[in-house]
Coordinates of C-alpha atoms in Angstrom, one line a residue:
M1 CA 0.1 0.1 0.0
D2 CA 1.5 3.3 -1.0
D3 CA 1.3 6.3 0.7
F4 CA -1.6 7.9 -0.7
T5 CA -4.0 4.9 -0.5
Q6 CA -6.1 5.4 2.5
D7 CA -6.9 2.5 5.1
P8 CA -10.4 1.8 5.0
N9 CA -10.3 0.4 8.4
A10 CA -8.5 3.6 9.9
P11 CA -10.6 5.7 12.4
Q12 CA -12.5 8.3 10.1
T13 CA -11.3 12.2 11.1
P14 CA -13.9 14.9 9.8
P15 CA -12.3 17.2 7.5
A16 CA -11.8 20.7 8.6
T17 CA -13.7 23.1 6.8
N18 CA -14.8 27.0 7.3
I19 CA -18.0 26.3 5.6
P20 CA -21.1 27.4 7.6
D21 CA -23.8 25.5 9.0
F22 CA -26.8 26.5 7.3
T23 CA -29.3 24.0 9.7
A24 CA -28.4 25.9 12.7
P25 CA -30.4 29.2 13.9
M26 CA -28.2 32.3 13.3
Y27 CA -27.6 35.1 16.0
N28 CA -29.7 38.4 14.5
P29 CA -28.2 41.6 16.2
Y30 CA -31.8 43.6 16.0
P31 CA -34.1 41.2 17.7
K32 CA -37.6 41.3 16.8
K33 CA -39.8 43.1 19.8
K34 CA -42.4 41.1 21.6
K35 CA -46.0 41.9 20.0
G36 CA -47.7 44.1 22.5
S37 CA -44.9 45.2 24.7
G38 CA -45.7 49.0 23.8
W39 CA -48.9 48.9 24.8
K40 CA -48.1 47.3 28.5
I41 CA -45.7 50.2 28.9
F42 CA -48.1 52.9 28.1
W43 CA -50.6 51.1 30.4
G44 CA -48.2 50.8 33.1
I45 CA -47.3 55.0 32.9
V46 CA -51.6 55.7 32.9
I47 CA -52.1 53.7 35.8
T48 CA -48.6 55.0 37.6
L49 CA -50.0 58.3 36.9
S50 CA -53.4 57.7 37.9
V51 CA -52.3 56.5 41.3
L52 CA -50.0 59.5 41.6
A53 CA -52.9 62.0 40.7
N54 CA -55.1 60.5 43.4
G55 CA -52.6 60.7 46.1
I56 CA -52.0 64.2 45.7
M57 CA -56.2 64.7 45.4
F58 CA -56.2 62.9 48.8
I59 CA -53.7 64.8 50.3
G60 CA -55.2 68.4 49.2
I61 CA -58.7 67.1 50.3
I62 CA -57.0 66.6 54.0
A63 CA -55.5 69.9 53.4
M64 CA -58.5 71.8 52.7
G65 CA -60.3 70.1 55.7
A66 CA -57.5 71.0 58.1
V67 CA -57.8 74.8 56.9
L68 CA -61.4 75.0 57.3
S69 CA -61.4 73.3 60.7
G70 CA -58.8 75.3 61.7
G71 CA -57.2 79.0 61.1
S72 CA -54.9 80.4 58.6
G73 CA -53.2 82.9 60.9
G74 CA -52.6 86.5 60.3
G75 CA -55.8 87.6 62.5
Y76 CA -58.3 85.9 60.1
H77 CA -59.6 82.4 58.8
D78 CA -59.4 81.6 55.4
D79 CA -62.6 83.0 53.9
G80 CA -61.9 82.3 50.5
L81 CA -61.2 85.9 49.8
E82 CA -57.8 87.2 48.5
E83 CA -56.5 90.9 48.9
R84 CA -55.9 92.9 45.9
I85 CA -53.7 96.3 46.6
L86 CA -55.4 99.1 44.4
M87 CA -52.8 101.9 45.9
D88 CA -49.3 101.1 47.8
G89 CA -48.3 102.1 51.1
S90 CA -47.9 101.1 54.7
H91 CA -49.2 97.4 55.1
R92 CA -49.3 98.6 58.5
Q93 CA -52.2 101.5 57.7
K94 CA -54.6 99.6 55.2
I95 CA -57.7 101.3 54.2
A96 CA -60.5 98.5 52.8
V97 CA -62.7 99.3 49.9
I98 CA -65.7 97.3 50.3
N99 CA -67.6 96.8 47.0
L100 CA -71.3 97.3 46.7
V101 CA -71.9 96.6 42.9
G102 CA -75.2 95.6 41.2
I103 CA -78.4 95.4 42.5
I104 CA -79.2 94.3 45.9
D105 CA -80.2 91.0 46.9
G106 CA -79.5 88.2 49.2
E107 CA -76.4 87.1 47.6
M108 CA -75.1 91.0 47.4
S109 CA -76.0 91.1 51.0
K110 CA -73.8 88.1 52.0
W111 CA -70.9 89.2 49.6
V112 CA -70.8 92.5 51.5
N113 CA -70.9 91.2 55.0
M114 CA -68.1 89.1 53.7
Q115 CA -65.7 91.7 52.9
V116 CA -66.6 94.0 55.9
E117 CA -66.0 90.4 57.8
R118 CA -62.8 90.4 56.5
A119 CA -61.8 94.0 57.3
E120 CA -62.9 93.6 60.7
N121 CA -60.6 90.6 61.2
D122 CA -57.4 92.3 60.1
T123 CA -56.1 94.7 62.8
N124 CA -54.3 96.6 60.1
V125 CA -57.4 97.9 58.3
K126 CA -58.1 101.3 59.8
A127 CA -60.8 102.5 58.1
L128 CA -63.6 101.5 55.3
I129 CA -64.6 102.7 52.1
L130 CA -68.2 101.9 50.7
R131 CA -68.1 101.9 46.8
I132 CA -71.6 101.7 45.8
N133 CA -72.6 101.5 42.3
S134 CA -76.2 100.4 42.8
P135 CA -80.0 101.1 42.1
G136 CA -81.0 99.8 45.0
G137 CA -83.1 96.3 45.6
G138 CA -84.7 94.3 48.3
V139 CA -86.0 95.8 51.6
S140 CA -84.4 93.1 54.1
A141 CA -80.8 93.1 52.0
S142 CA -80.4 97.0 52.0
D143 CA -81.3 96.9 55.6
Q144 CA -79.2 93.9 56.0
I145 CA -76.2 96.0 54.6
H146 CA -76.8 99.0 56.5
Y147 CA -76.7 97.0 59.9
C148 CA -73.6 95.2 58.7
I149 CA -71.7 99.1 57.8
S150 CA -73.3 100.0 61.2
R151 CA -72.1 96.9 63.4
F152 CA -68.2 97.4 62.1
K153 CA -68.6 101.1 63.4
E154 CA -70.0 100.4 66.8
T155 CA -67.5 97.5 67.2
T156 CA -64.2 99.2 66.0
N157 CA -64.8 102.6 66.2
K158 CA -63.3 103.0 62.8
P159 CA -64.7 105.5 60.1
V160 CA -66.7 104.5 57.1
L161 CA -66.5 106.7 54.1
G162 CA -69.4 106.1 51.5
F163 CA -68.6 106.8 47.4
M164 CA -70.7 106.8 44.9
Q165 CA -70.0 106.5 41.7
S166 CA -72.7 106.4 38.5
V167 CA -75.7 105.3 40.6
A168 CA -76.4 105.1 44.0
A169 CA -80.3 105.5 44.4
S170 CA -82.5 103.9 47.0
G171 CA -81.5 101.3 48.4
G172 CA -77.9 102.0 47.4
Y173 CA -78.4 105.4 49.3
Y174 CA -80.1 103.7 52.1
S175 CA -76.7 101.5 52.4
A176 CA -74.7 105.1 52.3
V177 CA -76.6 106.6 55.4
A178 CA -75.0 104.1 57.6
C179 CA -71.6 105.5 56.7
D180 CA -69.9 108.4 58.7
E181 CA -69.7 110.8 55.7
I182 CA -70.9 110.2 51.7
M183 CA -68.9 111.5 48.7
A184 CA -70.4 111.0 45.0
E185 CA -68.7 111.8 42.0
P186 CA -69.9 114.5 39.7
T187 CA -72.5 112.3 37.3
T188 CA -73.7 110.2 40.4
I189 CA -77.7 109.7 40.4
T190 CA -78.8 109.4 43.8
G191 CA -82.0 110.0 46.1
S192 CA -84.8 108.0 45.2
I193 CA -85.8 107.7 48.8
G194 CA -88.9 105.3 49.1
V195 CA -90.4 102.0 48.5
I196 CA -92.2 100.2 45.8
M197 CA -94.2 97.0 45.4
N198 CA -95.1 95.6 42.2
Y199 CA -96.4 92.0 41.0
M200 CA -98.5 90.9 37.9
V201 CA -102.0 90.6 37.7
V202 CA -102.5 87.7 35.2
K203 CA -106.4 86.8 35.4
E204 CA -107.5 87.9 31.9
L205 CA -104.4 86.2 30.3
L206 CA -105.7 82.6 31.8
E207 CA -109.3 83.7 31.5
E208 CA -109.9 85.2 27.8
K209 CA -106.9 84.2 26.4
L210 CA -106.0 80.5 28.1
G211 CA -109.2 79.9 29.0
I212 CA -108.2 79.0 32.5
N213 CA -110.1 79.7 35.4
P214 CA -107.8 79.8 38.5
V215 CA -109.3 79.0 41.9
T216 CA -108.4 80.1 45.5
I217 CA -109.5 78.6 48.6
K218 CA -108.4 80.6 51.7
S219 CA -109.0 80.8 55.4
G220 CA -109.7 84.3 55.6
K221 CA -110.3 87.4 52.7
R222 CA -107.0 88.8 53.1
K223 CA -105.0 85.5 53.1
D224 CA -104.0 86.2 49.0
W225 CA -103.6 89.7 49.2
P226 CA -102.1 90.8 46.8
S227 CA -103.2 88.1 44.2
M228 CA -102.0 87.6 40.6
F229 CA -105.4 86.4 39.9
H230 CA -107.5 89.2 40.5
E231 CA -107.2 93.0 40.4
P232 CA -106.6 94.8 43.6
T233 CA -109.3 96.6 45.2
D234 CA -109.2 99.7 47.1
E235 CA -109.2 97.9 50.3
Q236 CA -106.6 95.9 49.2
K237 CA -104.6 98.7 48.1
T238 CA -105.3 100.7 51.5
Y239 CA -104.5 97.6 53.7
L240 CA -101.2 96.8 51.6
S241 CA -100.1 100.4 52.2
E242 CA -100.5 100.5 55.7
K243 CA -99.3 96.9 56.7
I244 CA -96.2 97.1 54.0
I245 CA -95.5 100.2 52.3
T246 CA -95.6 102.5 55.2
P247 CA -93.7 101.0 57.5
A248 CA -90.9 100.1 55.3
Y249 CA -91.1 103.9 54.1
D250 CA -90.7 105.2 57.7
R251 CA -87.8 102.9 58.2
F252 CA -86.1 104.7 55.6
V253 CA -87.1 108.2 56.4
N254 CA -85.7 107.6 59.9
L255 CA -82.3 105.8 58.9
V256 CA -81.8 108.8 56.6
D257 CA -82.5 111.6 59.6
E258 CA -80.2 109.4 61.6
G259 CA -77.4 109.1 59.3
R260 CA -77.7 112.9 58.1
P261 CA -77.8 114.9 61.3
N262 CA -77.8 118.2 59.2
L263 CA -81.4 117.1 58.1
A264 CA -84.5 117.5 59.9
E265 CA -86.9 114.5 59.5
H266 CA -89.4 116.6 58.0
E267 CA -87.0 118.2 55.8
V268 CA -86.1 114.1 54.8
R269 CA -89.7 113.3 54.1
Q270 CA -89.7 116.4 51.7
L271 CA -87.1 114.6 49.6
A272 CA -88.5 111.4 50.0
D273 CA -91.0 111.4 47.4
G274 CA -88.8 108.9 45.2
S275 CA -86.9 111.9 43.6
I276 CA -83.8 111.4 42.3
F277 CA -80.9 114.1 42.0
T278 CA -77.8 114.8 40.7
A279 CA -74.5 114.8 43.4
P280 CA -74.0 118.6 43.3
E281 CA -78.0 118.8 43.8
A282 CA -77.9 115.9 46.5
M283 CA -74.8 118.1 47.9
D284 CA -77.0 121.1 48.1
K285 CA -80.0 119.2 49.5
G286 CA -77.6 117.4 52.4
L287 CA -77.9 114.4 51.1
I288 CA -74.0 113.7 50.5
D289 CA -71.2 115.6 51.9
E290 CA -68.9 116.1 49.4
V291 CA -68.1 116.2 45.5
G292 CA -65.3 114.2 44.0
Y293 CA -63.6 111.4 42.5
F294 CA -61.5 108.3 44.2
D295 CA -58.4 109.9 45.0
A296 CA -60.5 112.8 46.8
A297 CA -62.2 109.9 48.6
V298 CA -59.0 108.2 49.7
T299 CA -57.7 111.9 50.9
K300 CA -60.5 112.3 52.9
I301 CA -60.8 108.9 54.8
E302 CA -57.1 109.3 55.5
E303 CA -58.1 112.5 57.1
M304 CA -61.1 110.9 58.8
A305 CA -58.5 108.0 60.3
H306 CA -55.8 110.3 60.9
L307 CA -53.6 108.4 58.7
S308 CA -50.8 109.2 55.9
N309 CA -49.4 106.9 53.1
A310 CA -52.2 104.3 53.6
R311 CA -52.4 101.1 51.7
I312 CA -55.6 100.9 49.7
V313 CA -56.9 96.9 49.3
E314 CA -59.8 95.8 48.0
Y315 CA -61.1 91.8 48.2
N316 CA -61.6 89.2 45.6
Q317 CA -62.9 85.7 45.6
K318 CA -60.3 83.3 45.4
F319 CA -59.9 81.1 42.3
S320 CA -60.2 77.7 42.6
V321 CA -61.0 74.6 41.1
W322 CA -63.7 74.1 43.9
S323 CA -65.5 77.5 43.0
I324 CA -65.5 76.6 39.6
M325 CA -67.0 73.4 40.0
G326 CA -70.0 75.2 42.7
A327 CA -70.5 77.3 39.9
Q328 CA -71.1 74.9 37.3
S329 CA -72.9 72.8 39.5
K330 CA -75.3 75.7 40.6
K331 CA -75.4 76.6 37.1
G332 CA -76.8 73.2 36.0
T333 CA -79.7 73.4 38.5
I334 CA -81.1 76.5 37.4
N335 CA -84.9 76.0 36.9
I336 CA -86.0 78.9 34.2
E337 CA -89.5 78.1 34.7
S338 CA -89.9 77.9 38.2
E339 CA -87.8 81.6 38.8
L340 CA -89.9 82.9 36.0
L341 CA -93.1 81.7 38.2
D342 CA -91.9 82.5 41.4
K343 CA -91.4 86.4 40.0
L344 CA -94.9 86.7 38.3
A345 CA -96.4 85.1 41.5
A346 CA -94.5 86.7 44.5
P347 CA -95.3 90.5 45.2
R348 CA -91.5 92.3 45.6
L349 CA -90.9 94.7 48.1
L350 CA -88.6 97.0 47.0
Y351 CA -85.9 100.1 47.8
L352 CA -85.3 100.3 44.0
W353 CA -85.0 102.7 41.1
D354 CA -85.4 101.5 38.0
G355 CA -84.1 104.0 35.6
K356 CA -86.1 102.3 32.5
E357 CA -89.4 103.3 34.1

């Protein structure tokens, strides 16, 4: 056997080779992502953020409860108001501007009371300016505002200046006479001392137009006076005037007499026929003390309170998510039909000047 002949009985050695084995799985440096892994990450983030948000909300509710149950320090509790500076000056000598703007009703009375209480609880407030731009409104609401200002003066012994802008008539003037002095802008309309009651009579509309015949069952003949279902008789008008109009009118006159010591009661009654006056006319008749603008009002109240370089502030409602939610909730519960019916049916006793009439 030569050197080149292979022994068939010798063990076989596999020949060395560099040829790759295409049957084995190949290594892929860019493996495919598992299907759905992106959504898992997304929902994981969402759940995490949700848990964090709920935790923050829970902490906020606890903090809010603590504030409501406790106090915020600084001489007054957290009343939902924030202070805004109108004119800068010493923070230890503040003059608070109390805003009475719009028709005077129960909500306006509450708003004025909130402002006055805030000022009363702030020891740095040395005086008030009651800024009025109102044609008046409800008898009770106007009387509540008058009482609120009178109480502040009595409990704090601090001066209050009434400052009229645009319109301060009827209930607006009623509120002003609680102040120590009154100033009005030159173009202000004021006065309208008196009381009015109005209501709708729908008898003809119901019976002749709609064919509806209203029926009233009552315990006594005066129980439904006045009624929207029939015209008032002379007896009814006299009765309502004696029971409602005259007492409200007399109270208005008496409070003007008390608040304007320069006028005798008979002089007040001469002016209390519902007439309106410009600011110069009102000053000539003794219904106000001065005519001027806001800067003059600031100078005047500083003199009254013996202050200099006072900081002038006013109060606004704090902005919050809770207040928006509350407003939206109230907005969503308005019942137009019931409100309209209430206005038609219920007589309204008012210290109001209606410029449209």
